[in-house]
Tab-separated table of C-alpha atoms in Angstrom:
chain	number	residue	atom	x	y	z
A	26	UNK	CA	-71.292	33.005	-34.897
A	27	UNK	CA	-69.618	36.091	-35.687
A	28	UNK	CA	-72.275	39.257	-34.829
A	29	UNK	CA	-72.523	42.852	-36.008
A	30	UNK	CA	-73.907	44.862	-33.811
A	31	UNK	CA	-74.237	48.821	-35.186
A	32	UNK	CA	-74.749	50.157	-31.911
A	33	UNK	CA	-73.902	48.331	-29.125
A	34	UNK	CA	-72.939	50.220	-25.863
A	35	UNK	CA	-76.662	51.279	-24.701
A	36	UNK	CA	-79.604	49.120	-23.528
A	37	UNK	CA	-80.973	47.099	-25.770
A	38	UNK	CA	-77.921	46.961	-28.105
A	39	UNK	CA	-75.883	46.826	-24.875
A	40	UNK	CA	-77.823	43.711	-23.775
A	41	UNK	CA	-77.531	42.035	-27.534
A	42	UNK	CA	-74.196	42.200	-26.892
A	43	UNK	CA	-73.692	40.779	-23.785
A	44	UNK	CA	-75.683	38.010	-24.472
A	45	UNK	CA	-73.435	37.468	-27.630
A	46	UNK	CA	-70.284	37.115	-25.724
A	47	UNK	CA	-71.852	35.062	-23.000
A	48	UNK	CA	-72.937	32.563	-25.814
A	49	UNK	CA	-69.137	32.435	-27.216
A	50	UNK	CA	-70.213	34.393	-30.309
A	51	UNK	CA	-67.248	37.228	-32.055
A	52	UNK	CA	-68.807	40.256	-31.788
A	53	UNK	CA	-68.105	43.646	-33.559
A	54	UNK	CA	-69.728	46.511	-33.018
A	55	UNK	CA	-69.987	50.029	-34.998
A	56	UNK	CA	-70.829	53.303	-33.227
A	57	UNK	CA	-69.381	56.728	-32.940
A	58	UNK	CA	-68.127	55.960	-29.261
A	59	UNK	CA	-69.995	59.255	-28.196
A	60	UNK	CA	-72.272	57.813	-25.620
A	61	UNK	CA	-71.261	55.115	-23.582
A	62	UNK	CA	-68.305	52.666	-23.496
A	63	UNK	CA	-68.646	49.881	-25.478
A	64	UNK	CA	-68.366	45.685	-23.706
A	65	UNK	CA	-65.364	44.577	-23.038
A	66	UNK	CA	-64.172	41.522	-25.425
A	67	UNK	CA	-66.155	43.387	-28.472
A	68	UNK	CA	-63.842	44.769	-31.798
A	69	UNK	CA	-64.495	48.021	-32.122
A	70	UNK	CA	-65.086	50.072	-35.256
A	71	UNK	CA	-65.550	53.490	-34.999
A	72	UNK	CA	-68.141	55.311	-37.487
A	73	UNK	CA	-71.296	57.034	-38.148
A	74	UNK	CA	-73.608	54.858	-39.966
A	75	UNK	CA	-74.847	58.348	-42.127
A	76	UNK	CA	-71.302	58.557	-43.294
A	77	UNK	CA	-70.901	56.291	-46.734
A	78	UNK	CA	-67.061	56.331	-46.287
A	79	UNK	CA	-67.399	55.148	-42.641
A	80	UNK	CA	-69.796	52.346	-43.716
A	81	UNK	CA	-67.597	51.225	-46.816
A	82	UNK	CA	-64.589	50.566	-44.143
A	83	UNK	CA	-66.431	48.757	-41.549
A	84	UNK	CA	-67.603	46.170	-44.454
A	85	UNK	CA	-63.720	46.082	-46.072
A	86	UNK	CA	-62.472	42.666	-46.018
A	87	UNK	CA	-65.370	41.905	-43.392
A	88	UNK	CA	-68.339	39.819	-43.283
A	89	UNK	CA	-70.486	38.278	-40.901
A	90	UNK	CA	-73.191	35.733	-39.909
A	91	UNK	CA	-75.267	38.179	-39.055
A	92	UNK	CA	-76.140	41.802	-37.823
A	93	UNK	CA	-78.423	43.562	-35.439
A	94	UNK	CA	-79.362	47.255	-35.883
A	95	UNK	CA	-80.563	48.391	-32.928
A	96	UNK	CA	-80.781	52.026	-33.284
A	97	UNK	CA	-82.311	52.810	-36.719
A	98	UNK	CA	-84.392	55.402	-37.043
A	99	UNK	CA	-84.569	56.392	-40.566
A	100	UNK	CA	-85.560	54.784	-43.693
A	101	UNK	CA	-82.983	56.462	-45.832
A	102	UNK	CA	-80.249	56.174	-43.133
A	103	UNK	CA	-81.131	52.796	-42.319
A	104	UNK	CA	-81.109	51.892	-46.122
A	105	UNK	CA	-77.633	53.263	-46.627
A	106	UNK	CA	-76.704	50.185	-43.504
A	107	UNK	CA	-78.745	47.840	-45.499
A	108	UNK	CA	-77.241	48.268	-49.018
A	109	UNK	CA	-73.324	48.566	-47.271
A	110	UNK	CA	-74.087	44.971	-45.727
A	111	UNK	CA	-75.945	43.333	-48.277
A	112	UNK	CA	-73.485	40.797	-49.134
A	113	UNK	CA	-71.309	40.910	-46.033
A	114	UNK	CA	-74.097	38.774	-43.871
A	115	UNK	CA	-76.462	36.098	-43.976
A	116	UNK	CA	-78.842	37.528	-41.205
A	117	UNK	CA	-80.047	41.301	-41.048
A	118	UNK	CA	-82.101	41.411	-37.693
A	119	UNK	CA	-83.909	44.835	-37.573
A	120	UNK	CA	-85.046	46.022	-34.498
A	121	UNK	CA	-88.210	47.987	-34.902
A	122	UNK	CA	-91.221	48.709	-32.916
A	123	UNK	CA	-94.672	48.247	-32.184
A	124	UNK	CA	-95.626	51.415	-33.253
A	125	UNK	CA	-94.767	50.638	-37.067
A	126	UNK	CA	-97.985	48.856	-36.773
A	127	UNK	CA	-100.476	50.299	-39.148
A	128	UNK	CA	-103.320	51.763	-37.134
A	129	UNK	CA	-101.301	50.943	-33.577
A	130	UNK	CA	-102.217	51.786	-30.814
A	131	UNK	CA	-105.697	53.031	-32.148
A	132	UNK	CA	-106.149	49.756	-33.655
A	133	UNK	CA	-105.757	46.390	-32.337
A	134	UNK	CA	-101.579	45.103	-32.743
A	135	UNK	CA	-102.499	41.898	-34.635
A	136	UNK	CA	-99.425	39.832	-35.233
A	137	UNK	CA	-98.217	40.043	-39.468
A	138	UNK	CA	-99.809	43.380	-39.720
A	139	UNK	CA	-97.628	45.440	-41.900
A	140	UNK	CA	-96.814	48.554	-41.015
A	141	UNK	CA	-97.661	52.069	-41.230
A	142	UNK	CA	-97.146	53.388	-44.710
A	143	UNK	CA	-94.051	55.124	-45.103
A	144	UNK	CA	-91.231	55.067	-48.217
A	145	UNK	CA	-87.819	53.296	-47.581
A	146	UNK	CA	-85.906	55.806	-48.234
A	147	UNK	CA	-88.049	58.279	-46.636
A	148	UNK	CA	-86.263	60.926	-44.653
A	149	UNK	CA	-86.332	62.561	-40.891
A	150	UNK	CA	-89.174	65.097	-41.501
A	151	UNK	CA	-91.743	62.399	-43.075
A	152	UNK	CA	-93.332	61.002	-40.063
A	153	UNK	CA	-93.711	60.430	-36.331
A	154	UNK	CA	-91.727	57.552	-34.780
A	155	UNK	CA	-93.655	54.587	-35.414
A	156	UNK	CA	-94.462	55.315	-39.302
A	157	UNK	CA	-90.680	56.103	-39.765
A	158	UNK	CA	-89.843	52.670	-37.973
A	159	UNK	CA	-92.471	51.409	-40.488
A	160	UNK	CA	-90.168	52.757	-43.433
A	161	UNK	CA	-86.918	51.251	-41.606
A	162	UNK	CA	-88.239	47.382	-41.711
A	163	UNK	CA	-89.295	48.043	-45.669
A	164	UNK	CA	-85.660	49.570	-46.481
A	165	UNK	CA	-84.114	46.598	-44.441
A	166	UNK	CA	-86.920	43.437	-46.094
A	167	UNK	CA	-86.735	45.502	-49.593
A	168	UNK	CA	-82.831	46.094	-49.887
A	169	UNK	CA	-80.929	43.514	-47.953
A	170	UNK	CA	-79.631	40.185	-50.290
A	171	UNK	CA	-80.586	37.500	-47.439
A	172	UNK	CA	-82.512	36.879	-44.405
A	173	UNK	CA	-84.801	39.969	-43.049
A	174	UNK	CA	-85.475	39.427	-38.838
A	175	UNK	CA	-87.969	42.356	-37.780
A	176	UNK	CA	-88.458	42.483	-34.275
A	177	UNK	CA	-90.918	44.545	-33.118
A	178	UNK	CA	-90.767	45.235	-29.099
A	179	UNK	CA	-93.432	46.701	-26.962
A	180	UNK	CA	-92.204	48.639	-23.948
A	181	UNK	CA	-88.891	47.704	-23.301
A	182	UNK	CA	-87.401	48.177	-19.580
A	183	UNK	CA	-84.453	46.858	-17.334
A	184	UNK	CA	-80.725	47.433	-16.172
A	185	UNK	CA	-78.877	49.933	-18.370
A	186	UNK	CA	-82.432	51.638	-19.614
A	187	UNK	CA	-81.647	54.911	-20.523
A	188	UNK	CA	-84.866	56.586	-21.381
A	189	UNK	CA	-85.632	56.875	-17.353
A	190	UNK	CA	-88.719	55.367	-17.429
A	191	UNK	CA	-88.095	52.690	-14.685
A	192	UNK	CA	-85.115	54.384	-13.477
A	193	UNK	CA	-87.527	57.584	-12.036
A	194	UNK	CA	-89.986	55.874	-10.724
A	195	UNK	CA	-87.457	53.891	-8.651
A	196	UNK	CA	-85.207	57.062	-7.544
A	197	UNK	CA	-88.267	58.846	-6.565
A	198	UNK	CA	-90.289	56.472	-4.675
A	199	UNK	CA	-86.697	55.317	-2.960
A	200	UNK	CA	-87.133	59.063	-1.501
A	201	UNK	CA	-90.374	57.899	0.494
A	202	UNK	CA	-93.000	60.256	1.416
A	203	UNK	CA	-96.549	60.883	0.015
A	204	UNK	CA	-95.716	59.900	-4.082
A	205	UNK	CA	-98.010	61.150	-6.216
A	206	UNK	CA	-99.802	57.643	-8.237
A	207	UNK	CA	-101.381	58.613	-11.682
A	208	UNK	CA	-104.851	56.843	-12.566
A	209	UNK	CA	-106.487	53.643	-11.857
A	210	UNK	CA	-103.799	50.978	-9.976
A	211	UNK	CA	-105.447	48.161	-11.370
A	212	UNK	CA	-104.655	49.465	-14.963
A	213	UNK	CA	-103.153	46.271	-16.662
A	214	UNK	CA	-99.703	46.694	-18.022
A	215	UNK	CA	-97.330	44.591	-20.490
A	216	UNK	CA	-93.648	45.091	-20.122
A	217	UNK	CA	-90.880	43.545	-21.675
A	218	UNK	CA	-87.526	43.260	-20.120
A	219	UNK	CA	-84.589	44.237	-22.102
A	220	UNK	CA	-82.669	40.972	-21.400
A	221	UNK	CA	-85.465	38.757	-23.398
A	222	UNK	CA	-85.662	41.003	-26.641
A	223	UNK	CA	-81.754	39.967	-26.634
A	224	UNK	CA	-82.863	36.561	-26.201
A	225	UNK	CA	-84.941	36.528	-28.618
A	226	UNK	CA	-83.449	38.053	-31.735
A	227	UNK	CA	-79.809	36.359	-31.017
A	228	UNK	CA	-82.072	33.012	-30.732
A	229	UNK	CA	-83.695	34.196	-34.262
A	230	UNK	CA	-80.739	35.134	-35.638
A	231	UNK	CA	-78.822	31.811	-34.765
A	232	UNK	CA	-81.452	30.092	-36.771
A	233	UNK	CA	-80.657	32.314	-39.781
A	234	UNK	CA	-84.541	33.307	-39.421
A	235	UNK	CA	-86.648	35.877	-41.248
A	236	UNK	CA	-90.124	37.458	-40.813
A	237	UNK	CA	-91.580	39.527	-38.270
A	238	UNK	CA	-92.166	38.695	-34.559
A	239	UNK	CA	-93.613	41.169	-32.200
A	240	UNK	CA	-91.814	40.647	-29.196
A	241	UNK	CA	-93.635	41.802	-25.164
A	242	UNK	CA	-94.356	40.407	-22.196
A	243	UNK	CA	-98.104	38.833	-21.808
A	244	UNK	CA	-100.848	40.846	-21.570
A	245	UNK	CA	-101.491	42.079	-18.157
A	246	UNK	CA	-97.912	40.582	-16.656
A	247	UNK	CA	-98.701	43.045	-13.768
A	248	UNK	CA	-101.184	46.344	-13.184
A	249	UNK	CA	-99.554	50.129	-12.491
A	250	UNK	CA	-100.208	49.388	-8.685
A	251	UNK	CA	-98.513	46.500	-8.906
A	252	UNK	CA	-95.223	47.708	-10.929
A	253	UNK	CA	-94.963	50.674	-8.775
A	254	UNK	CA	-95.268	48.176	-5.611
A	255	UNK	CA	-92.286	46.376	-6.644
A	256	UNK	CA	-90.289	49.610	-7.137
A	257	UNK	CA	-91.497	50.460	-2.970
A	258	UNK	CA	-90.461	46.455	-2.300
A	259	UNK	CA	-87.067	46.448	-3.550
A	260	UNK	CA	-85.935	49.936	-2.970
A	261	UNK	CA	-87.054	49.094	1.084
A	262	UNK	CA	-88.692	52.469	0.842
A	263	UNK	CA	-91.643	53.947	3.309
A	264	UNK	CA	-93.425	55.657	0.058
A	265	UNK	CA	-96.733	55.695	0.680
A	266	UNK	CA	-99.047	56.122	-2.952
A	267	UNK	CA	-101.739	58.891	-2.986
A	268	UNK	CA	-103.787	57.234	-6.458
A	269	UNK	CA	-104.691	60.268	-8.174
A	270	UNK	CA	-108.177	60.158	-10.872
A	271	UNK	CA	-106.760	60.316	-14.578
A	272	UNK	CA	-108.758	63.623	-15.434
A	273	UNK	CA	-107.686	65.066	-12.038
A	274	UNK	CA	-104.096	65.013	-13.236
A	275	UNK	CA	-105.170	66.196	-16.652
A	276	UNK	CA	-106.686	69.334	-15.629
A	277	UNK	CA	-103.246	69.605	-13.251
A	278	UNK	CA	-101.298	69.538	-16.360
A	279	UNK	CA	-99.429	66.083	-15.810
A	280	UNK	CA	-97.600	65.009	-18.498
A	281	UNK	CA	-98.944	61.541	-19.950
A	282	UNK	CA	-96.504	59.113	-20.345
A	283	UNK	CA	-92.652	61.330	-19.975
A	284	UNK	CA	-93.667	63.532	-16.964
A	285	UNK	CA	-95.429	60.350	-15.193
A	286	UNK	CA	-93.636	57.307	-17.240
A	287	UNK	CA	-96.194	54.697	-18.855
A	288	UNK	CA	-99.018	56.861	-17.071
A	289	UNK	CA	-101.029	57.173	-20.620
A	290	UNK	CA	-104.060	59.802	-19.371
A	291	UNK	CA	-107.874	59.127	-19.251
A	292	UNK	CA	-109.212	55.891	-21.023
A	293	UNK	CA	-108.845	56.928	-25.055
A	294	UNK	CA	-109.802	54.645	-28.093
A	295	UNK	CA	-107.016	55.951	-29.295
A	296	UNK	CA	-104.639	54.319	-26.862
A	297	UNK	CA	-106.942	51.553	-25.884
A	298	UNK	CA	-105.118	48.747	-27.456
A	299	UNK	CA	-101.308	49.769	-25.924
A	300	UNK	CA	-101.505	46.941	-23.033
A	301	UNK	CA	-102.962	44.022	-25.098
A	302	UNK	CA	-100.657	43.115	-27.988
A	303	UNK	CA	-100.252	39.450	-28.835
A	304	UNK	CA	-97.002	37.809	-28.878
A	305	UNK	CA	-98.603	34.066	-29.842
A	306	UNK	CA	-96.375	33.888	-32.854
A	307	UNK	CA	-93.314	34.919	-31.505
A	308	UNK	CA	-93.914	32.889	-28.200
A	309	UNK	CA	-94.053	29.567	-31.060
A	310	UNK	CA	-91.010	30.869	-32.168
A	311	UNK	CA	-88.896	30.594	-28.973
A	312	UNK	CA	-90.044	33.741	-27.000
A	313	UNK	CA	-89.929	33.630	-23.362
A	314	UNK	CA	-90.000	36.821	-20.672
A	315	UNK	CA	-89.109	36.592	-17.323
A	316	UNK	CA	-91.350	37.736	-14.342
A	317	UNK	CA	-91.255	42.056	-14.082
A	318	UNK	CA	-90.358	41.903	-10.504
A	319	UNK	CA	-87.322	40.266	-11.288
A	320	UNK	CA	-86.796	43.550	-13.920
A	321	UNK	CA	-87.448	45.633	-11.531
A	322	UNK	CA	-85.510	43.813	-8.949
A	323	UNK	CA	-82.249	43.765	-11.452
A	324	UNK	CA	-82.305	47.896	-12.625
A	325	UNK	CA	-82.645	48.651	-9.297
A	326	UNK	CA	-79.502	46.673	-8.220
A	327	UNK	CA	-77.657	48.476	-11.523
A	328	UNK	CA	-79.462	51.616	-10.349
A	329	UNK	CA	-77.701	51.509	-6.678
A	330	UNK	CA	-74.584	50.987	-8.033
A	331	UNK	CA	-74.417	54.652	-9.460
A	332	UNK	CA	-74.689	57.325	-6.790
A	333	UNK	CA	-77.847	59.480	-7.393
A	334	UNK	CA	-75.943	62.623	-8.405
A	335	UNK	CA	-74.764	60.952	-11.430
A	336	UNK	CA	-77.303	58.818	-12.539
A	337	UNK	CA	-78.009	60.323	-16.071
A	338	UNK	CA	-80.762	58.949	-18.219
A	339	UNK	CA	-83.938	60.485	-20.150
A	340	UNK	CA	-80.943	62.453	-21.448
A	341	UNK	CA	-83.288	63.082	-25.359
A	342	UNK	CA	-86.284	62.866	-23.816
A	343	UNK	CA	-86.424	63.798	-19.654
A	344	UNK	CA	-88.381	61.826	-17.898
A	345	UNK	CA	-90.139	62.439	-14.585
A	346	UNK	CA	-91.766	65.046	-12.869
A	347	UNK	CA	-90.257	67.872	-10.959
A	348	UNK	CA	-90.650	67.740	-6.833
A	349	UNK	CA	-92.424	71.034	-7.028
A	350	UNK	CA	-94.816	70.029	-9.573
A	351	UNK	CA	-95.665	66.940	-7.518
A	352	UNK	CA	-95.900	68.593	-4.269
A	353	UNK	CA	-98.073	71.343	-5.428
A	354	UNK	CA	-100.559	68.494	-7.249
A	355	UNK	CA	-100.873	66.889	-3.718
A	356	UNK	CA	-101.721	69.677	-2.604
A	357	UNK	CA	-104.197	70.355	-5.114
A	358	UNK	CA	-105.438	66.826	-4.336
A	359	UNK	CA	-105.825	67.108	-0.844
A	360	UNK	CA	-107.605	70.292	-1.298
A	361	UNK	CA	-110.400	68.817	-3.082
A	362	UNK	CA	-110.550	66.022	-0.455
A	363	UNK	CA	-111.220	68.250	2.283
């Protein structure tokens, strides 16, 4: 198969790619070659997908089976892709999210749901994330001339993850010591690793599919206690977890989700529905996730391979908290203990 990829060097599209070339597939891939390197064996073409003179060269005297956009954003930049390709592929294979869901993560995630409403040429400005992800899949199912493949992931983690979700939590409880452990342990979880997304939508995409598949792990695939007892496990470390009461934390101004990653606060109806999304229709399709300890196990290993003063990643969005934050909320903690 011969695979456009516009992105390509960082996690998710990273993976995609891999995958590709591991399956024998000619890949190409179109980024500005700002961030990372892009794979070995790959063609390059350099461009920004906002610039229309970029866009026209990359589809000059090209085509391809298919392509996977994994870092749209916008509706009207994302439509500019769409209408450049139309005609160039078969497949278009949209990676959204499971925020475009309309009423997510208020309301339950229930699979064919369409998605928030949002125009698909809407710009920046005119919503949050997961409505403007909404307007991406409508620009890609209302303006490409073939096959539209939405995938909608949950929470995506594993080697090469970027964001620093996984990445903290395994660089700070490597460090040992009291570790400061938000909320209820037992709090189910469902976490996809970045590996089987890849899977999945090269799997899709080789069957010249359409349609929409939301695409996790199984509800409940581990609890918080749990997760962060596989980061302790593989890192060999002596942490030892002082589990901290949700409104405690709250009133200690700890950050939900970014300044503790995937800690998301007090129970809310507003967030009640984050850990149970079903994945029945995509699992007929083909979809199968691997165990999380073996995630964890695997971006730890890519983890120690990058000494700790450079490891960059939350580089948009910083995750973590800072050591004097969490020292002075143990201290807090153990105050009220006493």
């Amino acid at each position: 198969m011969k695979l456009l990829v516009i992105g390509g060097s960082r996690f998710l599209g990273r993976a995609v790619v891999v995958e590709a070339l591991a399956r024998g597939h000619e890949v190409t891939t179109f980024n500005r070659g700002v961030s990372h390197d892009d794979v070995p064996g790959v063609e390059v073409v350099r461009g920004d997908r906002e610039v229309r003179a970029d866009l026209d060269r990359l589809v000059a005297g090209r085509s391809w089976d298919a392509v996977v956009d994994t870092c749209g954003y916008v509706p009207r930049v994302v439509g500019e892709s769409v209408r450049a390709l139309s005609g160039h592929a078969g497949t278009y294979a949209f990676v959204s999210s499971v925020s475009a869901i309309d009423g997510f993560p208020g309301k339950p995630a229930a699979e064919g749901k369409p998605g928030w409403p949002c125009a698909p040429d809407a710009g920046p400005d005119d919503g949050d994330y997961g409505v403007l992800k909404a307007g991406c899949e409508r620009a890609v199912e209302q303006g490409f001339d073939g096959n539209a493949l939405i995938v909608r992931p949950g929470l995506i983690l594993g080697p090469h993850e970027e964001v620093g979700r996984l990445p903290w939590w395994l660089s700070r409880i490597a460090r040992g010591g009291r570790v400061l452990a938000p909320g209820d342990p037992g709090t189910p979880m469902q976490l996809v690793d970045v590996r089987d997304v890849a899977i999945f939508t090269l799997d899709q995409a080789e069957r010249s599919a359409s349609g929409t598949h939301v695409v996790t792990g199984p509800a409940g695939n581990t609890t918080y206690g749990e997760w962060l007892g596989l980061c302790k496990e593989v890192t060999g470390s002596d942490a030892q977890f002082v589990w901290m009461e949700s409104e405690f934390l709250v009133e200690q101004g700890a950050g939900l989700w970014v300044e503790l990653p995937l800690w998301g606060g007090p129970p809310s109806a507003e967030t009640d529905n984050f850990w149970s999304v079903p994945t029945a229709e995509a699992q007929a399709a083909g979809l199968r996730t691997r165990p999380v300890a073996e995630t964890v196990r695997d971006t730890w290993a890519w983890l120690r391979e990058i000494p700790e003063e450079r490891r960059v990643y939350g580089v948009k969005s910083p995750h973590g908290m800072a050591s004097e934050k969490e020292a002075a909320i143990l201290a807090a903690w153990a105050a009220r203990s006493e």
